[in-house]
Amino acid sequence: MCGIIGILGKSDTTPKLVSALKRLEYRGYDSAGIALIGAEGMDIRRATGKLAELEAVLEAAPVSGLCGIGHTRWATHGAPTKANAHPHRAGPVAVVHNGIIENFRPLREELIAKGRVFLSETDSEVVAQLCADFLEQGLSPEAAVAASLARFEGAFALAYLFEGEDDLMIAARRGSPLAIGHGEGEMYIGSDAMALSGVTDRITYLDEGDWAVLHRNSYQVFDALGNPVNRPETKVNLEAMAVDKGNHRHFMTKEIFEQPSVMALALSRYLSPDHGAVHIPEGAPDFSRFDRLVLVACGTAFYACHVAKYWFEQIARIPVEIDVASEFRYRAPPIGPRDAVILVSQSGETADTLAALRYVKGKAGQVIAIINAPESSIAREADLALPIKAGVEVSVASSKAFTCQLAVFAVLAILAARQRGELDEQGEKSLIDKLVSVPRLMDEALKAEPAMIDAARELAKARDILFLGRGPLYPLALEGALKLKELSYIHAEGYASGELKHGPIALIDDLVPVICFAPVDALFDKTVSNMQEVMARGGKVLLVSDATGIKRAADGTWAQIEMPNCDPFIAPIVYAIPAQLLAYHTATEKGTDVDQPRNLAKSVTVE
Ligand code: M6R
C-alpha cells in the first residue's frame, strides 16, 4: 500500500510530484522518492521517513525535469532505508511500485546469475532489473514492459520511466489500483483520483490486468492479453476531495467531531423525504430471496459488520456469518445463490476485501459493497455499491467511516426486516425515528469530551487496557481496543463482558484499567455483575453509561463517562464517540503521531 504518481509535464514537474505525494502520504510514510528526466539525464532523490525529509533533501540538492515519477512507501520487503526507497533504478529504467511481486526471489536469482547487481532488499527492484535486462536484449521499452509483466506473480501498480525518453511513461496494474489523469498537453498516472486532484479532474481508471503507454498528447491502454482497449474517461468531483483540518489540531478530531453532520447526510440519503421508510437510491436489494448474509471486511470495517450481525439477526431474523477478509478469502467457504455477501471498506481498495469480493462474485445471489470511495475497485466490481457519504477520511485511524458504515447497515437491517415480514410499517417508522435521532445524540456524546480527557490522562500511564461490552456493544469494545492500540501504542484487548471470567480476568490488577461500555439495556445487570467481578479483584473500572446506568452502577468504579440516554438499537453508533475520543486523548497525552501512527497506512492494498 504505497502511493505512486507519474507526470509527463510541460514545465518542471518536481513541485507537482511532491504535492501529489503529500496527498498520497496516507498510503504509507516509511520513505519517499522521485525520479526525473532532466537536461542531464535521469536523476533520483530519496529519503527515509515522512515526505518532509524528502523535501529537505530536494532543498539541499534540487532536481528538475519535464517528466517524473514519485513514490511514498509502506515497507513490505526490506526495512525503511534509503536503499529500499523507491524509485528503483536499473540501467536506463526507473520504477515505482505498489503491491508485492510474489515471485521476486526466483526472478532475482535468475537476474543475478546473468550478472545483474541488486542494490536493495525489495521485491520491487526486480521490476526495474527485469525491464533493463529485456532492453539490453534489444526490446523496445513497450515490448520490455510487456515481456516483464508476463513474468510477474502477485499484485502491482507500476510506473516506468526511461532515460533518454522524455515523452514516455508506461504504467501497469494487476491487483493494485491505478488511474490515468488527462491534462492539457500533459498526462499523469496516480494510485487514485486523490493523488491527481491537484492536477486534473479527468480520470481514466485502468481495469485489472491493464497496462498503458503514455505520451504528453496521447495514450493507449492494453488489456492483460495485450489487445488495445478503450477505457472510459470520468470527471471526478474535486471539491469533494478538498481536505483540511479546519480549526482542529488533527484530522482525527476533525473527523470525530464531523460525525453528527456526516451521519445526518448518510442517513438522509437512505431514507424517504418524510423519513417514513427506507429508500435505496441505487435500487433496494431483495433480502426476502436470501437465506443467509455473509459480511466480510478488515479492521474497523469488520467491527461494523460485527455490529450489523446483531441487527440483521435480531430485527430481520436472517442468519448472518461474519469474517475478516484475510481469512474468508482463503478458507474457500461455500457460497450460493441464496447468500447475499456484503463487503465493507472505507477505501474500497483493501486487497483482502477486494479478493473476497472476487471470490464470491458469480457464486453469491448478490454482491453488495458498502464503501466510502465511490470510484474504488470494490465499488466498481460489486453488483451494488452503497456509498456511506462520510467524505474524505484522512486520519489513518477510521472514525466517521465506521459510524457511517453502521448507518448504512442499520437502514439495510430495517429494509430486510420489512421485506421478510418481521417488521410492519409502524415498526419501520419507529426504528427510523430512532436512527434519525443519532446525529443529535452523537452531538451530546461529544459534549462528554472533558470527562474523556480526564480519564485519558490516567489511561496514558497504563501498559495494558481492557474493554468490555455485551451484545452489539461487544464489537464496540473490540473497536475501542483497536483504536487505542493504533493511536496510543498501548496494548489493549476487547472482550465480550461474559467472557472475561474464562481466562482474561487473570490479567486484572490495579494497574489494568477496564473500560466498560454499558448502556442500560436488557443485559445491563449482567454487565454490571461482570464489572463487580473485576472490581472484586482490585480492577479499576471506567464505566461508560447513561445517567440511569451511572446512578445504578457507579459505586466502586474508578471513573464514569456519561452518554445520552439512547435506545439499544442505536447505542453502538453513539458509543463509538467515547471509543474514539478516549483513544485520541490518550494518544495526545502520550504525544504519539495521531494522524499517521507508526507502522500503519490508511489504505492496505497488499495482503
Ligand atoms: O479501507 P478499509 O475500510 O477497507 O480498511 C480496513 C482497515 O484497514 C481499517 O479499518 C483499519 O483497521 C483502520 N486503521 C482502523 O482504524
Coordinates of C-alpha atoms and ligand atoms in Angstrom, one line a residue:
M1 CA 0.0 0.0 0.0
C2 CA 2.4 2.6 -1.3
G3 CA 1.3 5.6 -3.3
I4 CA 2.6 6.2 -6.8
I5 CA 2.4 9.2 -9.1
G6 CA 3.8 9.9 -12.6
I7 CA 3.8 13.2 -14.6
L8 CA 4.6 13.9 -18.2
G9 CA 4.5 17.7 -17.9
K10 CA 5.2 20.9 -19.9
S11 CA 7.2 22.5 -17.1
D12 CA 9.3 21.3 -14.2
T13 CA 7.3 18.5 -12.5
T14 CA 9.2 18.4 -9.2
P15 CA 6.7 20.6 -7.2
K16 CA 3.7 18.8 -8.7
L17 CA 5.2 15.4 -7.8
V18 CA 5.9 16.5 -4.2
S19 CA 2.4 17.9 -3.8
A20 CA 0.8 14.7 -5.2
L21 CA 2.9 12.7 -2.8
K22 CA 1.5 14.8 0.0
R23 CA -2.0 13.7 -1.0
L24 CA -0.7 10.1 -1.2
E25 CA 1.1 10.0 2.2
Y26 CA -1.9 8.4 3.8
R27 CA -0.9 5.2 1.9
G28 CA 2.4 4.9 3.6
Y29 CA 5.1 7.1 5.1
D30 CA 8.2 5.0 5.6
S31 CA 10.1 6.7 2.8
A32 CA 9.6 8.7 -0.3
G33 CA 11.4 9.4 -3.5
I34 CA 11.2 10.9 -7.0
A35 CA 12.9 10.2 -10.4
L36 CA 13.0 12.8 -13.1
I37 CA 14.3 13.0 -16.7
G38 CA 16.1 16.4 -16.8
A39 CA 18.6 18.0 -19.2
E40 CA 21.4 15.9 -17.8
G41 CA 19.6 12.6 -17.9
M42 CA 17.8 10.7 -15.1
D43 CA 18.0 12.0 -11.5
I44 CA 16.7 10.3 -8.4
R45 CA 16.2 11.7 -4.9
R46 CA 15.1 9.6 -2.0
A47 CA 14.7 9.9 1.8
T48 CA 13.6 7.8 4.7
G49 CA 10.7 8.9 6.9
K50 CA 7.9 11.3 6.0
L51 CA 7.7 13.5 3.0
A52 CA 9.2 16.4 4.9
E53 CA 12.5 14.5 4.8
L54 CA 12.4 14.2 1.0
E55 CA 11.5 18.0 0.8
A56 CA 14.6 18.7 2.9
V57 CA 16.7 16.5 0.5
L58 CA 15.3 18.4 -2.5
E59 CA 16.1 21.7 -1.0
A60 CA 19.7 20.7 -0.4
A61 CA 20.0 19.0 -3.8
P62 CA 17.3 20.3 -6.2
V63 CA 16.3 18.4 -9.3
S64 CA 14.1 19.4 -12.2
G65 CA 12.7 17.7 -15.3
L66 CA 9.6 17.7 -17.5
C67 CA 8.7 14.1 -16.7
G68 CA 9.0 12.2 -13.4
I69 CA 7.6 9.6 -11.1
G70 CA 7.2 9.6 -7.4
H71 CA 6.5 7.2 -4.6
T72 CA 5.6 7.1 -0.9
R73 CA 6.3 3.8 0.7
W74 CA 4.8 1.4 3.3
A75 CA 7.5 -1.1 3.7
T76 CA 6.8 -4.8 2.9
H77 CA 10.1 -6.3 1.8
G78 CA 13.1 -4.7 3.3
A79 CA 13.4 -2.1 6.1
P80 CA 12.5 1.5 5.5
T81 CA 16.0 2.5 4.5
K82 CA 17.2 4.9 1.7
A83 CA 18.4 1.9 -0.4
N84 CA 15.0 0.3 -0.2
A85 CA 13.1 3.6 -1.0
H86 CA 11.6 3.9 -4.5
P87 CA 12.1 4.8 -7.3
H88 CA 14.4 1.8 -8.1
R89 CA 16.7 2.2 -11.0
A90 CA 18.4 -0.4 -13.2
G91 CA 20.4 1.0 -16.2
P92 CA 18.1 3.3 -18.1
V93 CA 14.9 2.3 -16.2
A94 CA 13.4 3.8 -13.1
V95 CA 10.3 2.2 -11.5
V96 CA 7.8 2.9 -8.7
H97 CA 5.7 0.0 -7.4
N98 CA 2.7 -0.5 -5.2
G99 CA 2.0 -4.2 -4.3
I100 CA 4.1 -7.3 -3.9
I101 CA 5.9 -9.2 -6.6
E102 CA 5.5 -12.6 -5.0
N103 CA 7.9 -14.5 -7.3
F104 CA 10.7 -11.9 -6.9
R105 CA 13.1 -14.3 -5.3
P106 CA 13.5 -16.7 -8.3
L107 CA 13.4 -13.7 -10.7
R108 CA 16.1 -12.0 -8.7
E109 CA 18.3 -15.2 -8.6
E110 CA 17.9 -15.6 -12.4
L111 CA 18.9 -12.0 -13.0
I112 CA 21.9 -12.2 -10.5
A113 CA 23.0 -15.3 -12.4
K114 CA 23.1 -13.1 -15.5
G115 CA 25.4 -10.6 -13.8
R116 CA 22.8 -8.0 -12.7
V117 CA 23.7 -6.3 -9.4
F118 CA 20.8 -5.6 -7.0
L119 CA 21.1 -2.6 -4.7
S120 CA 18.1 -3.1 -2.4
E121 CA 16.3 -5.8 -0.4
T122 CA 12.9 -5.1 -2.0
D123 CA 10.7 -7.2 -4.2
S124 CA 10.2 -4.1 -6.4
E125 CA 13.7 -3.7 -7.7
V126 CA 13.3 -6.8 -9.7
V127 CA 10.8 -4.9 -11.8
A128 CA 13.4 -2.4 -12.9
Q129 CA 16.1 -5.0 -13.3
L130 CA 14.0 -7.3 -15.5
C131 CA 12.9 -4.5 -17.7
A132 CA 16.6 -3.3 -18.1
D133 CA 17.5 -6.9 -19.0
F134 CA 14.9 -7.0 -21.7
L135 CA 16.1 -3.6 -23.0
E136 CA 19.6 -4.9 -23.2
Q137 CA 18.3 -7.8 -25.3
G138 CA 17.2 -5.2 -27.8
L139 CA 13.5 -4.9 -27.0
S140 CA 11.7 -1.5 -27.1
P141 CA 10.5 0.0 -23.8
E142 CA 6.9 -1.1 -24.6
A143 CA 8.0 -4.7 -25.5
A144 CA 10.3 -4.9 -22.5
V145 CA 7.5 -3.9 -20.1
A146 CA 5.0 -6.3 -21.8
A147 CA 7.6 -9.2 -21.5
S148 CA 8.2 -8.3 -17.9
L149 CA 4.6 -8.2 -16.9
A150 CA 4.1 -11.7 -18.2
R151 CA 6.8 -12.9 -15.7
F152 CA 5.3 -11.4 -12.5
E153 CA 3.1 -13.1 -10.0
G154 CA 1.4 -11.1 -7.3
A155 CA -0.1 -7.6 -7.2
F156 CA 1.2 -4.4 -8.6
A157 CA 0.6 -0.9 -9.8
L158 CA 3.7 0.2 -11.6
A159 CA 5.1 3.3 -13.3
Y160 CA 8.2 3.1 -15.5
L161 CA 10.4 6.0 -16.7
F162 CA 13.2 5.6 -19.3
E163 CA 16.4 7.6 -19.6
G164 CA 16.6 9.3 -23.0
E165 CA 12.8 9.2 -23.4
D166 CA 11.2 12.4 -22.0
D167 CA 7.8 11.9 -23.7
L168 CA 7.2 8.3 -22.5
M169 CA 5.9 6.7 -19.3
I170 CA 4.5 3.2 -19.0
A171 CA 2.0 2.2 -16.3
A172 CA 0.5 -1.2 -15.4
R173 CA -1.8 -2.6 -12.8
R174 CA -2.8 -6.0 -11.5
G175 CA -4.4 -6.2 -8.1
S176 CA -3.5 -2.7 -7.1
P177 CA -5.4 0.4 -8.2
L178 CA -4.1 2.9 -10.8
A179 CA -5.6 5.7 -12.8
I180 CA -4.6 7.9 -15.7
G181 CA -5.1 11.6 -15.5
H182 CA -5.6 13.8 -18.5
G183 CA -4.3 17.4 -18.7
E184 CA -3.9 20.0 -21.4
G185 CA -0.8 18.7 -23.2
E186 CA 0.1 16.8 -20.0
M187 CA -0.5 13.2 -18.9
Y188 CA -0.5 11.8 -15.4
I189 CA -0.8 8.5 -13.6
G190 CA -1.6 8.0 -9.9
S191 CA -2.7 5.5 -7.3
D192 CA -6.1 7.2 -7.0
A193 CA -8.1 10.2 -8.0
M194 CA -7.0 11.9 -4.8
A195 CA -3.3 11.9 -6.0
L196 CA -4.3 13.5 -9.2
S197 CA -6.8 16.0 -7.7
G198 CA -4.1 18.8 -7.7
V199 CA -3.6 18.5 -11.5
T200 CA -6.8 17.2 -13.2
D201 CA -10.3 16.1 -12.7
R202 CA -10.4 14.0 -15.8
I203 CA -9.6 10.4 -14.9
T204 CA -9.4 7.0 -16.7
Y205 CA -9.3 4.1 -14.3
L206 CA -7.3 1.1 -15.5
D207 CA -9.0 -2.2 -15.3
E208 CA -7.5 -5.3 -13.7
G209 CA -4.5 -6.5 -15.9
D210 CA -4.4 -3.3 -18.0
W211 CA -1.2 -1.5 -18.9
A212 CA -0.8 1.8 -20.7
V213 CA 1.7 3.6 -22.8
L214 CA 1.6 7.4 -22.2
H215 CA 2.8 10.4 -24.1
R216 CA 2.0 14.0 -23.4
N217 CA -0.7 14.2 -26.1
S218 CA -1.8 10.6 -26.4
Y219 CA -2.1 7.3 -24.7
Q220 CA -3.0 3.7 -25.4
V221 CA -4.3 1.2 -22.9
F222 CA -3.8 -2.6 -23.5
D223 CA -5.6 -5.3 -21.7
A224 CA -3.9 -8.3 -20.0
L225 CA -3.7 -10.1 -23.3
G226 CA -2.0 -7.1 -25.0
N227 CA -5.1 -6.1 -27.0
P228 CA -5.6 -2.3 -27.4
V229 CA -8.7 -1.3 -25.4
N230 CA -10.7 1.9 -24.6
R231 CA -11.4 2.7 -21.0
P232 CA -13.9 5.5 -20.3
E233 CA -12.8 8.9 -19.1
T234 CA -14.7 10.1 -16.0
K235 CA -14.9 13.5 -14.3
V236 CA -14.2 13.5 -10.5
N237 CA -15.6 16.0 -8.1
L238 CA -12.5 17.9 -6.9
E239 CA -14.4 19.8 -4.3
A240 CA -15.3 16.6 -2.5
M241 CA -11.5 15.8 -2.4
A242 CA -10.5 19.1 -0.8
V243 CA -9.5 18.4 2.7
D244 CA -8.1 20.5 5.6
K245 CA -8.0 20.3 9.3
G246 CA -10.3 23.3 9.9
N247 CA -9.7 24.5 13.4
H248 CA -8.7 21.1 14.7
R249 CA -5.2 20.1 15.7
H250 CA -5.5 16.7 13.9
F251 CA -7.6 15.3 11.1
M252 CA -8.7 12.6 13.6
T253 CA -10.5 15.1 15.9
K254 CA -11.9 16.9 12.9
E255 CA -13.3 13.6 11.6
I256 CA -14.6 12.6 15.0
F257 CA -16.4 15.9 15.5
E258 CA -17.8 15.9 11.9
Q259 CA -19.8 12.8 12.7
P260 CA -23.2 14.3 13.6
S261 CA -23.3 16.1 10.3
V262 CA -22.0 13.3 8.1
M263 CA -24.2 10.9 9.9
A264 CA -27.2 13.1 9.1
L265 CA -26.1 13.2 5.4
A266 CA -25.6 9.4 5.3
L267 CA -29.0 8.7 6.8
S268 CA -31.0 11.1 4.8
R269 CA -29.5 9.5 1.6
Y270 CA -31.2 6.2 2.5
L271 CA -34.5 7.4 3.9
S272 CA -37.6 8.7 2.1
P273 CA -38.0 12.5 2.2
D274 CA -40.6 12.2 5.1
H275 CA -38.3 9.8 6.9
G276 CA -41.1 7.3 6.9
A277 CA -39.4 4.5 5.0
V278 CA -36.0 3.2 3.8
H279 CA -35.2 4.2 0.3
I280 CA -32.1 2.9 -1.5
P281 CA -31.4 5.3 -4.5
E282 CA -29.4 2.6 -6.3
G283 CA -32.3 0.1 -6.1
A284 CA -33.0 -1.9 -3.0
P285 CA -31.6 -5.4 -2.6
D286 CA -34.4 -8.0 -2.1
F287 CA -33.5 -9.7 1.2
S288 CA -36.5 -12.0 1.0
R289 CA -34.7 -14.1 -1.6
F290 CA -31.7 -14.8 0.6
D291 CA -31.3 -17.5 3.4
R292 CA -28.1 -16.0 4.8
L293 CA -26.0 -12.9 4.8
V294 CA -22.2 -13.0 4.7
L295 CA -20.5 -9.9 5.9
V296 CA -16.8 -9.5 5.1
A297 CA -14.2 -6.7 5.8
C298 CA -11.0 -5.8 7.6
G299 CA -10.2 -3.9 10.8
T300 CA -12.7 -1.3 11.8
A301 CA -14.9 -2.1 8.9
F302 CA -15.1 -5.7 10.2
Y303 CA -16.3 -4.4 13.5
A304 CA -19.1 -2.6 11.7
C305 CA -20.0 -6.0 10.2
H306 CA -20.0 -7.4 13.7
V307 CA -22.5 -4.9 15.0
A308 CA -24.6 -5.4 11.9
K309 CA -24.8 -9.1 12.6
Y310 CA -26.7 -8.3 15.8
W311 CA -29.1 -6.0 13.9
F312 CA -29.8 -8.3 11.0
E313 CA -30.4 -11.3 13.2
Q314 CA -32.5 -9.6 15.8
I315 CA -34.5 -7.3 13.6
A316 CA -34.7 -9.2 10.3
R317 CA -34.3 -12.7 11.7
I318 CA -31.8 -13.6 9.0
P319 CA -28.7 -15.7 9.8
V320 CA -25.5 -13.8 9.4
E321 CA -22.0 -15.0 9.1
I322 CA -19.1 -12.6 9.5
D323 CA -15.4 -13.0 8.8
V324 CA -12.3 -10.9 8.3
A325 CA -11.4 -10.8 4.6
S326 CA -7.9 -12.2 5.1
E327 CA -9.4 -15.4 6.5
F328 CA -12.5 -15.6 4.4
R329 CA -10.7 -15.5 1.0
Y330 CA -8.5 -18.5 1.8
R331 CA -10.9 -20.8 3.6
A332 CA -13.0 -21.5 0.4
P333 CA -16.3 -21.0 2.2
P334 CA -19.4 -22.4 0.4
I335 CA -21.3 -19.5 -1.1
G336 CA -24.5 -20.0 -3.1
P337 CA -27.3 -18.1 -4.9
R338 CA -29.3 -17.8 -1.7
D339 CA -26.5 -15.9 0.0
A340 CA -26.0 -12.2 -0.2
V341 CA -22.5 -11.1 0.5
I342 CA -21.8 -7.6 1.8
L343 CA -18.2 -6.3 1.6
V344 CA -17.4 -3.2 3.7
S345 CA -14.5 -0.9 3.0
Q346 CA -13.8 2.8 3.6
S347 CA -11.1 2.9 0.9
G348 CA -12.7 0.4 -1.4
E349 CA -9.2 -0.8 -2.2
T350 CA -8.3 -3.1 0.7
A351 CA -6.6 -6.0 -1.0
D352 CA -8.1 -8.8 1.1
T353 CA -11.6 -7.4 0.9
L354 CA -11.3 -7.0 -2.9
A355 CA -10.0 -10.6 -3.1
A356 CA -13.0 -11.7 -1.0
L357 CA -15.3 -9.9 -3.4
R358 CA -13.7 -11.6 -6.4
Y359 CA -14.1 -15.0 -4.7
V360 CA -17.9 -14.5 -4.1
K361 CA -18.6 -12.9 -7.5
G362 CA -20.6 -15.3 -9.6
K363 CA -21.3 -17.6 -6.6
A364 CA -23.5 -15.3 -4.4
G365 CA -27.0 -14.2 -5.2
Q366 CA -25.9 -10.6 -4.9
V367 CA -22.6 -8.9 -4.0
I368 CA -23.1 -5.6 -2.2
A369 CA -20.4 -3.2 -1.3
I370 CA -20.6 -0.6 1.5
I371 CA -17.8 1.9 0.6
N372 CA -16.7 5.5 1.1
A373 CA -14.7 5.9 -2.1
P374 CA -17.3 5.7 -4.9
E375 CA -14.8 5.2 -7.7
S376 CA -12.8 2.5 -5.9
S377 CA -12.2 -1.1 -7.2
I378 CA -14.6 -2.6 -4.7
A379 CA -17.3 -0.1 -5.6
R380 CA -16.8 -0.8 -9.3
E381 CA -16.7 -4.6 -9.1
A382 CA -19.7 -5.1 -6.8
D383 CA -23.2 -5.8 -8.1
L384 CA -24.5 -3.0 -5.9
A385 CA -22.3 -0.3 -4.3
L386 CA -23.8 1.8 -1.4
P387 CA -21.8 4.9 -0.6
I388 CA -21.6 5.8 3.1
K389 CA -21.1 9.6 2.3
A390 CA -18.6 10.1 5.2
G391 CA -16.5 12.4 3.0
V392 CA -12.7 12.1 2.7
E393 CA -11.3 10.4 5.8
V394 CA -7.6 11.4 6.1
S395 CA -6.6 10.2 9.5
V396 CA -5.3 6.6 9.3
A397 CA -7.5 5.6 12.2
S398 CA -11.0 5.3 11.0
S399 CA -13.8 7.2 12.9
K400 CA -16.5 8.8 10.8
A401 CA -16.3 6.0 8.2
F402 CA -17.1 3.5 10.9
T403 CA -20.3 5.2 12.1
C404 CA -21.5 5.9 8.6
Q405 CA -20.9 2.2 7.7
L406 CA -23.2 1.5 10.7
A407 CA -25.8 3.9 9.4
V408 CA -26.0 2.1 6.1
F409 CA -26.1 -1.3 7.8
A410 CA -28.9 0.0 10.1
V411 CA -31.1 1.0 7.2
L412 CA -30.4 -2.3 5.4
A413 CA -31.4 -4.2 8.5
I414 CA -34.7 -2.3 8.7
L415 CA -35.2 -2.9 5.0
A416 CA -34.5 -6.6 5.4
A417 CA -36.9 -6.8 8.3
R418 CA -39.7 -5.2 6.3
Q419 CA -39.1 -7.4 3.2
R420 CA -39.0 -10.6 5.4
G421 CA -42.2 -9.7 7.2
E422 CA -40.5 -9.2 10.6
L423 CA -41.5 -5.5 10.8
D424 CA -44.7 -3.7 9.9
E425 CA -44.9 -0.1 8.6
Q426 CA -45.3 1.2 12.1
G427 CA -42.2 -0.8 13.3
E428 CA -40.2 0.5 10.4
K429 CA -41.1 4.1 11.2
S430 CA -40.3 3.6 14.9
L431 CA -36.8 2.3 14.1
I432 CA -36.2 5.1 11.6
D433 CA -37.2 7.7 14.2
K434 CA -34.5 6.2 16.5
L435 CA -31.9 6.4 13.7
V436 CA -32.8 10.0 12.9
S437 CA -32.1 10.9 16.5
V438 CA -28.5 9.6 16.2
P439 CA -26.8 12.9 14.9
R440 CA -28.3 14.8 17.9
L441 CA -27.2 12.1 20.3
M442 CA -23.7 12.0 18.9
D443 CA -23.6 15.7 19.4
E444 CA -24.5 15.2 23.1
A445 CA -22.0 12.4 23.4
L446 CA -19.3 14.7 22.1
K447 CA -20.1 17.1 25.0
A448 CA -18.7 14.5 27.4
E449 CA -15.2 15.2 26.0
P450 CA -13.9 16.8 29.2
A451 CA -14.6 13.6 31.2
M452 CA -12.8 11.6 28.5
I453 CA -9.8 14.0 28.6
D454 CA -9.5 13.4 32.4
A455 CA -9.8 9.7 32.0
A456 CA -7.2 9.7 29.2
R457 CA -4.6 11.3 31.5
E458 CA -4.7 8.2 33.6
L459 CA -5.1 5.7 30.7
A460 CA -1.9 7.1 29.2
K461 CA 0.0 5.7 32.2
A462 CA -1.2 2.2 31.7
R463 CA 0.6 -0.6 29.9
D464 CA -2.5 -2.8 29.2
I465 CA -6.1 -1.8 29.0
L466 CA -9.2 -4.0 28.6
F467 CA -12.5 -3.0 27.0
L468 CA -15.8 -4.8 27.8
G469 CA -19.2 -4.8 26.1
R470 CA -22.1 -7.1 25.6
G471 CA -24.4 -7.7 22.6
P472 CA -23.8 -5.1 19.9
L473 CA -21.6 -3.2 22.4
Y474 CA -19.1 -6.2 22.3
P475 CA -17.9 -5.1 18.8
L476 CA -17.6 -1.6 20.2
A477 CA -15.2 -3.0 22.9
L478 CA -13.1 -4.5 20.1
E479 CA -13.2 -1.2 18.2
G480 CA -12.3 0.8 21.3
A481 CA -9.3 -1.5 21.9
L482 CA -8.2 -1.3 18.2
K483 CA -8.4 2.5 18.2
L484 CA -6.4 2.7 21.4
K485 CA -3.7 0.4 20.2
E486 CA -3.2 2.1 16.9
L487 CA -3.3 5.7 18.2
S488 CA -1.5 5.4 21.6
Y489 CA 0.5 2.1 21.1
I490 CA -0.8 0.9 24.5
H491 CA -1.7 -2.8 24.5
A492 CA -5.5 -3.2 24.6
E493 CA -8.0 -6.0 24.2
G494 CA -11.7 -6.1 23.8
Y495 CA -13.8 -8.8 25.3
A496 CA -17.4 -9.8 25.5
S497 CA -18.2 -9.0 29.1
G498 CA -19.3 -12.5 30.0
E499 CA -16.1 -14.0 28.5
L500 CA -13.8 -12.3 30.9
K501 CA -14.1 -14.9 33.6
H502 CA -13.0 -17.6 31.1
G503 CA -9.4 -16.5 31.2
P504 CA -8.7 -12.8 30.7
I505 CA -9.7 -12.0 34.3
A506 CA -6.3 -13.4 35.3
L507 CA -4.8 -10.1 33.9
I508 CA -6.8 -7.9 36.3
D509 CA -4.9 -5.9 38.9
D510 CA -4.9 -2.3 39.9
L511 CA -2.6 -1.4 37.0
V512 CA -5.0 -2.6 34.3
P513 CA -7.9 -0.2 33.6
V514 CA -11.1 -1.8 32.4
I515 CA -13.4 0.3 30.2
C516 CA -16.9 -0.9 30.3
F517 CA -19.4 0.1 27.6
A518 CA -22.7 -0.4 29.4
P519 CA -25.8 1.4 28.2
V520 CA -28.9 0.5 30.1
D521 CA -30.4 -2.3 28.1
A522 CA -31.8 -5.8 28.7
L523 CA -28.3 -7.1 29.5
F524 CA -27.2 -4.2 31.8
D525 CA -27.4 -6.1 35.1
K526 CA -25.3 -8.9 33.7
T527 CA -22.7 -6.5 32.5
V528 CA -22.7 -4.9 36.0
S529 CA -22.1 -8.3 37.5
N530 CA -19.1 -8.7 35.3
M531 CA -17.8 -5.2 36.4
Q532 CA -18.2 -6.3 40.0
E533 CA -16.1 -9.4 39.3
V534 CA -13.4 -7.0 38.0
M535 CA -13.6 -4.6 41.0
A536 CA -13.6 -7.5 43.5
R537 CA -10.1 -8.3 42.2
G538 CA -8.8 -4.7 42.5
G539 CA -9.5 -3.7 38.9
K540 CA -10.1 -0.1 38.0
V541 CA -13.3 0.3 36.1
L542 CA -14.2 3.2 33.8
L543 CA -17.9 3.0 33.3
V544 CA -19.3 4.4 30.1
S545 CA -23.1 4.5 30.5
D546 CA -26.1 6.8 30.5
A547 CA -27.3 8.7 33.6
T548 CA -29.5 5.8 34.8
G549 CA -26.7 3.3 34.4
I550 CA -24.3 5.5 36.2
K551 CA -26.8 6.0 39.1
R552 CA -27.3 2.3 39.3
A553 CA -23.8 1.0 39.0
A554 CA -21.1 3.7 39.6
D555 CA -20.4 2.6 43.1
G556 CA -16.8 1.4 43.3
T557 CA -15.9 2.4 39.8
W558 CA -12.8 4.5 39.2
A559 CA -14.4 7.0 36.8
Q560 CA -17.6 7.4 34.8
I561 CA -18.4 8.9 31.4
E562 CA -22.0 9.9 30.8
M563 CA -23.6 9.2 27.5
P564 CA -27.0 10.4 26.5
N565 CA -29.9 8.0 27.0
C566 CA -30.5 6.1 23.8
D567 CA -32.4 3.2 22.5
P568 CA -30.4 0.0 22.5
F569 CA -30.8 -0.2 18.7
I570 CA -28.7 2.9 18.1
A571 CA -26.4 2.7 21.2
P572 CA -23.5 1.1 19.2
I573 CA -23.3 4.2 17.0
V574 CA -23.4 6.7 19.8
Y575 CA -20.9 4.7 21.9
A576 CA -18.4 4.9 19.1
I577 CA -17.7 8.5 20.2
P578 CA -16.2 7.6 23.6
A579 CA -14.3 4.7 21.9
Q580 CA -12.7 7.2 19.5
L581 CA -12.2 10.1 21.9
L582 CA -10.6 8.0 24.7
A583 CA -8.1 6.7 22.2
Y584 CA -7.5 10.1 20.7
H585 CA -6.9 11.9 24.1
T586 CA -4.8 9.0 25.4
A587 CA -2.6 9.4 22.3
T588 CA -2.2 13.1 22.6
E589 CA -1.4 12.7 26.2
K590 CA 1.4 10.3 25.2
G591 CA 2.4 12.6 22.3
T592 CA 2.1 9.9 19.6
D593 CA 1.6 10.8 15.9
V594 CA -2.2 10.7 15.9
D595 CA -3.0 11.1 12.2
Q596 CA -0.1 8.9 11.0
P597 CA 0.6 6.3 13.6
R598 CA 3.8 4.3 13.3
N599 CA 3.8 1.2 11.0
L600 CA 0.3 1.9 9.6
A601 CA -1.1 3.1 6.4
K602 CA -4.6 4.2 5.5
S603 CA -5.2 2.0 2.5
V604 CA -3.9 -1.6 2.8
T605 CA -3.5 -2.7 -0.8
V606 CA -1.2 -5.6 0.0
E607 CA -2.2 -8.9 1.5
Ligands
M6R1 O1 -10.3 0.9 3.8 P1 -10.9 -0.2 4.6 O2 -12.1 0.1 5.4 O3 -11.1 -1.5 3.8 O4 -9.8 -0.5 5.7 C1 -9.9 -1.6 6.6 C2 -8.9 -1.5 7.7 O5 -7.6 -1.4 7.2 C3 -9.1 -0.2 8.6 O6 -10.4 -0.1 9.1 C4 -8.1 -0.1 9.7 O7 -8.4 -1.2 10.6 C5 -8.1 1.2 10.4 N1 -6.8 1.7 10.6 C6 -8.8 1.2 11.7 O8 -8.8 2.5 12.3

